[in-house]
Structure formats: structure tokens, C-alpha cells
């Protein structure tokens, strides 16, 4: 089924100038961009986005990491897009992510792992609405 998912190319990805490489993998796989923008995330929206981690000891570190450089956010559309993009990204911890995945090839560790991708269709709907206005989607 054709569906939409949401990604963030994180500060580490932007600082290492790897955004082009990561987008190339996603586009080559057949995902189509329907929205894209460059933004610097602030603590308010990050606290909402990472609410499921707010009690973790590393939560303040995530806020600091995710706001230290501007990021590219995008909505991608394609067949089974949520699962396909999560598979291309690989597991959270870059050191355990297999070679051939975005995190396995470009990530540094469990925090600096290059990319965020929605983890379910429901999350994708919520995240797209959180970060994009309707008029920003083509
Ligand atoms: P996901 O990005 O693979 O969906 P989540 O568990 O939702 O993983 O965590 C969100 C983000 O929080 C991760 O991508 C990573 O940047 C950061 N994170 C997760 N676990 C840890 C940890 O144990 N230490 C530091 N940062 C973490
Ligand atoms: Mg997650």
C-alpha cells in the first residue's frame, strides 16, 4: 500500500555533509519526497517528539544533540514506506547496525545515528502533522 513516512536527517548527518548520500539511498529505493525543509529544532518540539524517552538519563543529551545544527526534515511516500525506510536505516545503535544500512554505514553510536524515521503508520501520521503544515506538502 502507498503510504507516507517522516524522516529527520540529524545534526551529525548534516555536519558530516552526508545528507546527499542518505537521500540518494532513499530516493534510489523509490521513495518520493512530498515535503522537505531545513530547520533548527528547539527544545519544545524535541520534548514533544521524544516524549517516549523523557524519563531516560540520556534525554537531556538528545535535546542538546538534536538542536546543535540545522536538520533536514522530509515526508516520503512509497509502497510500505514506513517499514521500507526503517529497514534502510537499520537498528538504533549504529555500532550494531549491519553494513549496508544507513546507520551501519554512516552512524557513530547509539545517539549519533544519522537519521530519524517514523516507527509505525500511526506515528508517521502524528509526526507529519507535528512538523509540516498541510500547505507544505505537495
Ligand atoms: P529510533 O530512533 O531507532 O526509533 P528510539 O528508541 O526512538 O530509537 O530513540 C530515539 C533516539 O534517541 C535515537 O535515534 C538516538 O538518537 C537516541 N537514543 C536512543 N537510545 C539512546 C541511548 O541509550 N543513549 C543515547 N541516545 C539514545
Ligand atoms: Mg523512535
JSON list of C-alpha atoms and ligand atoms in Angstrom, two decimals:
[
{"chain": "A", "resi": 1, "resn": "UNK", "atom": "CA", "xyz": [0.00, 0.00, 0.00]},
{"chain": "A", "resi": 2, "resn": "UNK", "atom": "CA", "xyz": [1.26, 3.50, -0.81]},
{"chain": "A", "resi": 3, "resn": "UNK", "atom": "CA", "xyz": [1.85, 5.39, 2.43]},
{"chain": "A", "resi": 4, "resn": "UNK", "atom": "CA", "xyz": [3.82, 8.28, 3.89]},
{"chain": "A", "resi": 5, "resn": "UNK", "atom": "CA", "xyz": [6.59, 8.36, 6.46]},
{"chain": "A", "resi": 6, "resn": "UNK", "atom": "CA", "xyz": [8.60, 11.10, 8.14]},
{"chain": "A", "resi": 7, "resn": "UNK", "atom": "CA", "xyz": [12.38, 11.44, 8.43]},
{"chain": "A", "resi": 8, "resn": "UNK", "atom": "CA", "xyz": [14.89, 13.79, 10.03]},
{"chain": "A", "resi": 9, "resn": "UNK", "atom": "CA", "xyz": [18.48, 13.95, 8.79]},
{"chain": "A", "resi": 10, "resn": "UNK", "atom": "CA", "xyz": [20.02, 14.59, 12.20]},
{"chain": "A", "resi": 11, "resn": "UNK", "atom": "CA", "xyz": [22.74, 17.13, 13.13]},
{"chain": "A", "resi": 12, "resn": "UNK", "atom": "CA", "xyz": [25.53, 14.52, 12.80]},
{"chain": "A", "resi": 13, "resn": "UNK", "atom": "CA", "xyz": [24.38, 13.75, 9.24]},
{"chain": "A", "resi": 14, "resn": "UNK", "atom": "CA", "xyz": [24.35, 17.46, 8.35]},
{"chain": "A", "resi": 15, "resn": "UNK", "atom": "CA", "xyz": [27.73, 18.18, 9.99]},
{"chain": "A", "resi": 16, "resn": "UNK", "atom": "CA", "xyz": [29.36, 15.29, 8.10]},
{"chain": "A", "resi": 17, "resn": "UNK", "atom": "CA", "xyz": [27.81, 16.53, 4.81]},
{"chain": "A", "resi": 18, "resn": "UNK", "atom": "CA", "xyz": [26.12, 13.17, 4.31]},
{"chain": "A", "resi": 19, "resn": "UNK", "atom": "CA", "xyz": [22.59, 14.38, 3.60]},
{"chain": "A", "resi": 20, "resn": "UNK", "atom": "CA", "xyz": [23.02, 13.82, -0.14]},
{"chain": "A", "resi": 21, "resn": "UNK", "atom": "CA", "xyz": [24.25, 10.27, 0.31]},
{"chain": "A", "resi": 22, "resn": "UNK", "atom": "CA", "xyz": [21.37, 9.39, 2.66]},
{"chain": "A", "resi": 23, "resn": "UNK", "atom": "CA", "xyz": [18.70, 10.95, 0.44]},
{"chain": "A", "resi": 24, "resn": "UNK", "atom": "CA", "xyz": [20.22, 9.14, -2.56]},
{"chain": "A", "resi": 25, "resn": "UNK", "atom": "CA", "xyz": [19.65, 5.79, -0.85]},
{"chain": "A", "resi": 26, "resn": "UNK", "atom": "CA", "xyz": [16.06, 6.65, -0.03]},
{"chain": "A", "resi": 27, "resn": "UNK", "atom": "CA", "xyz": [15.23, 8.07, -3.47]},
{"chain": "A", "resi": 28, "resn": "UNK", "atom": "CA", "xyz": [17.00, 5.20, -5.27]},
{"chain": "A", "resi": 29, "resn": "UNK", "atom": "CA", "xyz": [14.82, 2.76, -3.33]},
{"chain": "A", "resi": 30, "resn": "UNK", "atom": "CA", "xyz": [11.79, 4.51, -4.83]},
{"chain": "A", "resi": 31, "resn": "UNK", "atom": "CA", "xyz": [10.67, 6.79, -2.02]},
{"chain": "A", "resi": 32, "resn": "UNK", "atom": "CA", "xyz": [9.33, 10.10, -3.36]},
{"chain": "A", "resi": 33, "resn": "UNK", "atom": "CA", "xyz": [9.62, 13.38, -1.44]},
{"chain": "A", "resi": 34, "resn": "UNK", "atom": "CA", "xyz": [6.30, 15.12, -0.83]},
{"chain": "A", "resi": 35, "resn": "UNK", "atom": "CA", "xyz": [7.66, 17.66, 1.68]},
{"chain": "A", "resi": 36, "resn": "UNK", "atom": "CA", "xyz": [11.14, 18.84, 2.69]},
{"chain": "A", "resi": 37, "resn": "UNK", "atom": "CA", "xyz": [12.68, 21.68, 4.72]},
{"chain": "A", "resi": 38, "resn": "UNK", "atom": "CA", "xyz": [15.76, 22.81, 6.65]},
{"chain": "A", "resi": 39, "resn": "UNK", "atom": "CA", "xyz": [15.11, 23.81, 10.28]},
{"chain": "A", "resi": 40, "resn": "UNK", "atom": "CA", "xyz": [16.82, 24.17, 13.62]},
{"chain": "A", "resi": 41, "resn": "UNK", "atom": "CA", "xyz": [14.77, 22.19, 16.15]},
{"chain": "A", "resi": 42, "resn": "UNK", "atom": "CA", "xyz": [14.09, 23.68, 19.58]},
{"chain": "A", "resi": 43, "resn": "UNK", "atom": "CA", "xyz": [13.62, 22.04, 22.98]},
{"chain": "A", "resi": 44, "resn": "UNK", "atom": "CA", "xyz": [9.84, 22.46, 22.91]},
{"chain": "A", "resi": 45, "resn": "UNK", "atom": "CA", "xyz": [9.25, 20.45, 19.75]},
{"chain": "A", "resi": 46, "resn": "UNK", "atom": "CA", "xyz": [12.02, 17.96, 20.59]},
{"chain": "A", "resi": 47, "resn": "UNK", "atom": "CA", "xyz": [10.47, 17.30, 24.00]},
{"chain": "A", "resi": 48, "resn": "UNK", "atom": "CA", "xyz": [7.19, 16.51, 22.23]},
{"chain": "A", "resi": 49, "resn": "UNK", "atom": "CA", "xyz": [8.86, 14.40, 19.54]},
{"chain": "A", "resi": 50, "resn": "UNK", "atom": "CA", "xyz": [10.92, 12.37, 22.03]},
{"chain": "A", "resi": 51, "resn": "UNK", "atom": "CA", "xyz": [8.25, 12.24, 24.80]},
{"chain": "A", "resi": 52, "resn": "UNK", "atom": "CA", "xyz": [8.62, 8.42, 24.94]},
{"chain": "A", "resi": 53, "resn": "UNK", "atom": "CA", "xyz": [12.21, 8.95, 26.23]},
{"chain": "A", "resi": 54, "resn": "UNK", "atom": "CA", "xyz": [11.64, 11.81, 28.67]},
{"chain": "A", "resi": 55, "resn": "UNK", "atom": "CA", "xyz": [12.49, 9.72, 31.77]},
{"chain": "A", "resi": 56, "resn": "UNK", "atom": "CA", "xyz": [15.73, 8.28, 30.33]},
{"chain": "A", "resi": 57, "resn": "UNK", "atom": "CA", "xyz": [19.04, 9.55, 31.70]},
{"chain": "A", "resi": 58, "resn": "UNK", "atom": "CA", "xyz": [20.19, 10.40, 28.18]},
{"chain": "A", "resi": 59, "resn": "UNK", "atom": "CA", "xyz": [17.17, 12.61, 27.42]},
{"chain": "A", "resi": 60, "resn": "UNK", "atom": "CA", "xyz": [18.98, 15.97, 28.05]},
{"chain": "A", "resi": 61, "resn": "UNK", "atom": "CA", "xyz": [21.76, 14.71, 25.77]},
{"chain": "A", "resi": 62, "resn": "UNK", "atom": "CA", "xyz": [19.26, 14.06, 22.96]},
{"chain": "A", "resi": 63, "resn": "UNK", "atom": "CA", "xyz": [17.91, 17.63, 23.21]},
{"chain": "A", "resi": 64, "resn": "UNK", "atom": "CA", "xyz": [21.44, 19.02, 23.05]},
{"chain": "A", "resi": 65, "resn": "UNK", "atom": "CA", "xyz": [22.42, 16.78, 20.14]},
{"chain": "A", "resi": 66, "resn": "UNK", "atom": "CA", "xyz": [19.27, 17.33, 18.08]},
{"chain": "A", "resi": 67, "resn": "UNK", "atom": "CA", "xyz": [19.41, 21.13, 18.36]},
{"chain": "A", "resi": 68, "resn": "UNK", "atom": "CA", "xyz": [23.13, 21.68, 17.79]},
{"chain": "A", "resi": 69, "resn": "UNK", "atom": "CA", "xyz": [22.85, 22.06, 13.96]},
{"chain": "A", "resi": 70, "resn": "UNK", "atom": "CA", "xyz": [20.02, 22.61, 11.48]},
{"chain": "A", "resi": 71, "resn": "UNK", "atom": "CA", "xyz": [18.40, 19.42, 10.20]},
{"chain": "A", "resi": 72, "resn": "UNK", "atom": "CA", "xyz": [16.59, 18.39, 7.03]},
{"chain": "A", "resi": 73, "resn": "UNK", "atom": "CA", "xyz": [13.08, 17.06, 7.64]},
{"chain": "A", "resi": 74, "resn": "UNK", "atom": "CA", "xyz": [11.14, 15.27, 4.93]},
{"chain": "A", "resi": 75, "resn": "UNK", "atom": "CA", "xyz": [7.94, 13.40, 4.24]},
{"chain": "A", "resi": 76, "resn": "UNK", "atom": "CA", "xyz": [8.49, 10.45, 1.89]},
{"chain": "A", "resi": 77, "resn": "UNK", "atom": "CA", "xyz": [5.88, 8.49, 0.01]},
{"chain": "A", "resi": 78, "resn": "UNK", "atom": "CA", "xyz": [6.03, 4.97, -1.37]},
{"chain": "A", "resi": 79, "resn": "UNK", "atom": "CA", "xyz": [4.95, 1.35, -1.15]},
{"chain": "A", "resi": 80, "resn": "UNK", "atom": "CA", "xyz": [5.13, 0.24, 2.51]},
{"chain": "A", "resi": 81, "resn": "UNK", "atom": "CA", "xyz": [7.17, 3.42, 3.16]},
{"chain": "A", "resi": 82, "resn": "UNK", "atom": "CA", "xyz": [7.28, 3.19, 6.98]},
{"chain": "A", "resi": 83, "resn": "UNK", "atom": "CA", "xyz": [8.79, -0.31, 7.04]},
{"chain": "A", "resi": 84, "resn": "UNK", "atom": "CA", "xyz": [10.99, 0.19, 3.99]},
{"chain": "A", "resi": 85, "resn": "UNK", "atom": "CA", "xyz": [12.61, 3.33, 5.44]},
{"chain": "A", "resi": 86, "resn": "UNK", "atom": "CA", "xyz": [13.13, 1.74, 8.90]},
{"chain": "A", "resi": 87, "resn": "UNK", "atom": "CA", "xyz": [14.84, -1.23, 7.20]},
{"chain": "A", "resi": 88, "resn": "UNK", "atom": "CA", "xyz": [17.09, 1.07, 5.16]},
{"chain": "A", "resi": 89, "resn": "UNK", "atom": "CA", "xyz": [18.02, 2.95, 8.38]},
{"chain": "A", "resi": 90, "resn": "UNK", "atom": "CA", "xyz": [18.85, -0.15, 10.43]},
{"chain": "A", "resi": 91, "resn": "UNK", "atom": "CA", "xyz": [18.68, -0.53, 14.22]},
{"chain": "A", "resi": 92, "resn": "UNK", "atom": "CA", "xyz": [19.07, 2.41, 16.63]},
{"chain": "A", "resi": 93, "resn": "UNK", "atom": "CA", "xyz": [22.62, 1.63, 17.72]},
{"chain": "A", "resi": 94, "resn": "UNK", "atom": "CA", "xyz": [24.95, 2.41, 14.81]},
{"chain": "A", "resi": 95, "resn": "UNK", "atom": "CA", "xyz": [27.63, 0.10, 16.20]},
{"chain": "A", "resi": 96, "resn": "UNK", "atom": "CA", "xyz": [25.21, -2.84, 15.97]},
{"chain": "A", "resi": 97, "resn": "UNK", "atom": "CA", "xyz": [23.53, -1.81, 12.69]},
{"chain": "A", "resi": 98, "resn": "UNK", "atom": "CA", "xyz": [24.55, -4.06, 9.76]},
{"chain": "A", "resi": 99, "resn": "UNK", "atom": "CA", "xyz": [26.77, -2.80, 6.96]},
{"chain": "A", "resi": 100, "resn": "UNK", "atom": "CA", "xyz": [24.57, -1.70, 4.08]},
{"chain": "A", "resi": 101, "resn": "UNK", "atom": "CA", "xyz": [22.15, 0.15, 6.36]},
{"chain": "A", "resi": 102, "resn": "UNK", "atom": "CA", "xyz": [22.33, 3.94, 6.68]},
{"chain": "A", "resi": 103, "resn": "UNK", "atom": "CA", "xyz": [23.12, 3.80, 10.41]},
{"chain": "A", "resi": 104, "resn": "UNK", "atom": "CA", "xyz": [25.53, 0.89, 9.96]},
{"chain": "A", "resi": 105, "resn": "UNK", "atom": "CA", "xyz": [27.47, 2.68, 7.24]},
{"chain": "A", "resi": 106, "resn": "UNK", "atom": "CA", "xyz": [27.37, 6.32, 8.41]},
{"chain": "A", "resi": 107, "resn": "UNK", "atom": "CA", "xyz": [26.42, 6.40, 12.12]},
{"chain": "A", "resi": 108, "resn": "UNK", "atom": "CA", "xyz": [28.78, 6.72, 15.08]},
{"chain": "A", "resi": 109, "resn": "UNK", "atom": "CA", "xyz": [26.98, 5.26, 18.11]},
{"chain": "A", "resi": 110, "resn": "UNK", "atom": "CA", "xyz": [23.58, 4.83, 19.78]},
{"chain": "A", "resi": 111, "resn": "UNK", "atom": "CA", "xyz": [22.91, 8.59, 19.87]},
{"chain": "A", "resi": 112, "resn": "UNK", "atom": "CA", "xyz": [24.60, 9.91, 16.73]},
{"chain": "A", "resi": 113, "resn": "UNK", "atom": "CA", "xyz": [22.83, 7.64, 14.29]},
{"chain": "A", "resi": 114, "resn": "UNK", "atom": "CA", "xyz": [22.28, 9.95, 11.30]},
{"chain": "A", "resi": 115, "resn": "UNK", "atom": "CA", "xyz": [18.54, 9.64, 10.76]},
{"chain": "A", "resi": 116, "resn": "UNK", "atom": "CA", "xyz": [15.15, 9.53, 12.47]},
{"chain": "A", "resi": 117, "resn": "UNK", "atom": "CA", "xyz": [12.34, 7.60, 10.78]},
{"chain": "A", "resi": 118, "resn": "UNK", "atom": "CA", "xyz": [8.75, 7.05, 11.96]},
{"chain": "A", "resi": 119, "resn": "UNK", "atom": "CA", "xyz": [8.33, 3.64, 13.60]},
{"chain": "A", "resi": 120, "resn": "UNK", "atom": "CA", "xyz": [4.69, 2.92, 12.62]},
{"chain": "A", "resi": 121, "resn": "UNK", "atom": "CA", "xyz": [1.96, 4.21, 10.32]},
{"chain": "A", "resi": 122, "resn": "UNK", "atom": "CA", "xyz": [0.24, 5.85, 13.31]},
{"chain": "A", "resi": 123, "resn": "UNK", "atom": "CA", "xyz": [3.45, 7.55, 14.45]},
{"chain": "A", "resi": 124, "resn": "UNK", "atom": "CA", "xyz": [4.06, 8.74, 10.88]},
{"chain": "A", "resi": 125, "resn": "UNK", "atom": "CA", "xyz": [0.67, 10.48, 10.78]},
{"chain": "A", "resi": 126, "resn": "UNK", "atom": "CA", "xyz": [1.37, 12.19, 14.13]},
{"chain": "A", "resi": 127, "resn": "UNK", "atom": "CA", "xyz": [4.91, 13.21, 13.20]},
{"chain": "A", "resi": 128, "resn": "UNK", "atom": "CA", "xyz": [3.97, 14.57, 9.77]},
{"chain": "A", "resi": 129, "resn": "UNK", "atom": "CA", "xyz": [1.26, 16.72, 11.41]},
{"chain": "A", "resi": 130, "resn": "UNK", "atom": "CA", "xyz": [3.74, 17.85, 14.10]},
{"chain": "A", "resi": 131, "resn": "UNK", "atom": "CA", "xyz": [6.39, 19.08, 11.68]},
{"chain": "A", "resi": 132, "resn": "UNK", "atom": "CA", "xyz": [4.58, 20.02, 8.44]},
{"chain": "A", "resi": 133, "resn": "UNK", "atom": "CA", "xyz": [1.61, 22.23, 7.67]},
{"chain": "A", "resi": 134, "resn": "UNK", "atom": "CA", "xyz": [-0.78, 20.83, 5.04]},
{"chain": "A", "resi": 135, "resn": "UNK", "atom": "CA", "xyz": [0.27, 23.54, 2.57]},
{"chain": "A", "resi": 136, "resn": "UNK", "atom": "CA", "xyz": [3.92, 22.47, 2.83]},
{"chain": "A", "resi": 137, "resn": "UNK", "atom": "CA", "xyz": [3.15, 19.04, 1.33]},
{"chain": "A", "resi": 138, "resn": "UNK", "atom": "CA", "xyz": [2.98, 18.67, -2.44]},
{"chain": "B", "resi": 1, "resn": "LIG", "atom": "P1", "xyz": [14.88, 5.04, 16.95]},
{"chain": "B", "resi": 1, "resn": "LIG", "atom": "O1", "xyz": [15.48, 6.37, 16.52]},
{"chain": "B", "resi": 1, "resn": "LIG", "atom": "O2", "xyz": [15.63, 3.87, 16.36]},
{"chain": "B", "resi": 1, "resn": "LIG", "atom": "O3", "xyz": [13.40, 4.95, 16.74]},
{"chain": "B", "resi": 1, "resn": "LIG", "atom": "P2", "xyz": [14.37, 5.49, 19.82]},
{"chain": "B", "resi": 1, "resn": "LIG", "atom": "O4", "xyz": [14.44, 4.44, 20.87]},
{"chain": "B", "resi": 1, "resn": "LIG", "atom": "O5", "xyz": [13.03, 6.03, 19.44]},
{"chain": "B", "resi": 1, "resn": "LIG", "atom": "O6", "xyz": [15.15, 4.91, 18.54]},
{"chain": "B", "resi": 1, "resn": "LIG", "atom": "O7", "xyz": [15.32, 6.67, 20.30]},
{"chain": "B", "resi": 1, "resn": "LIG", "atom": "C1", "xyz": [15.27, 7.91, 19.67]},
{"chain": "B", "resi": 1, "resn": "LIG", "atom": "C2", "xyz": [16.69, 8.46, 19.55]},
{"chain": "B", "resi": 1, "resn": "LIG", "atom": "O8", "xyz": [17.23, 8.70, 20.87]},
{"chain": "B", "resi": 1, "resn": "LIG", "atom": "C3", "xyz": [17.69, 7.52, 18.90]},
{"chain": "B", "resi": 1, "resn": "LIG", "atom": "O9", "xyz": [17.63, 7.52, 17.49]},
{"chain": "B", "resi": 1, "resn": "LIG", "atom": "C4", "xyz": [19.00, 8.05, 19.42]},
{"chain": "B", "resi": 1, "resn": "LIG", "atom": "O10", "xyz": [19.45, 9.22, 18.72]},
{"chain": "B", "resi": 1, "resn": "LIG", "atom": "C5", "xyz": [18.63, 8.43, 20.85]},
{"chain": "B", "resi": 1, "resn": "LIG", "atom": "N1", "xyz": [18.89, 7.32, 21.78]},
{"chain": "B", "resi": 1, "resn": "LIG", "atom": "C6", "xyz": [18.20, 6.16, 21.92]},
{"chain": "B", "resi": 1, "resn": "LIG", "atom": "N2", "xyz": [18.73, 5.38, 22.87]},
{"chain": "B", "resi": 1, "resn": "LIG", "atom": "C7", "xyz": [19.81, 6.05, 23.36]},
{"chain": "B", "resi": 1, "resn": "LIG", "atom": "C8", "xyz": [20.80, 5.76, 24.39]},
{"chain": "B", "resi": 1, "resn": "LIG", "atom": "O11", "xyz": [20.80, 4.70, 25.02]},
{"chain": "B", "resi": 1, "resn": "LIG", "atom": "N3", "xyz": [21.75, 6.72, 24.59]},
{"chain": "B", "resi": 1, "resn": "LIG", "atom": "C9", "xyz": [21.80, 7.89, 23.91]},
{"chain": "B", "resi": 1, "resn": "LIG", "atom": "N4", "xyz": [20.89, 8.20, 22.94]},
{"chain": "B", "resi": 1, "resn": "LIG", "atom": "C10", "xyz": [19.92, 7.30, 22.67]},
{"chain": "B", "resi": 2, "resn": "LIG", "atom": "MG1", "xyz": [11.89, 6.00, 17.66]}
]
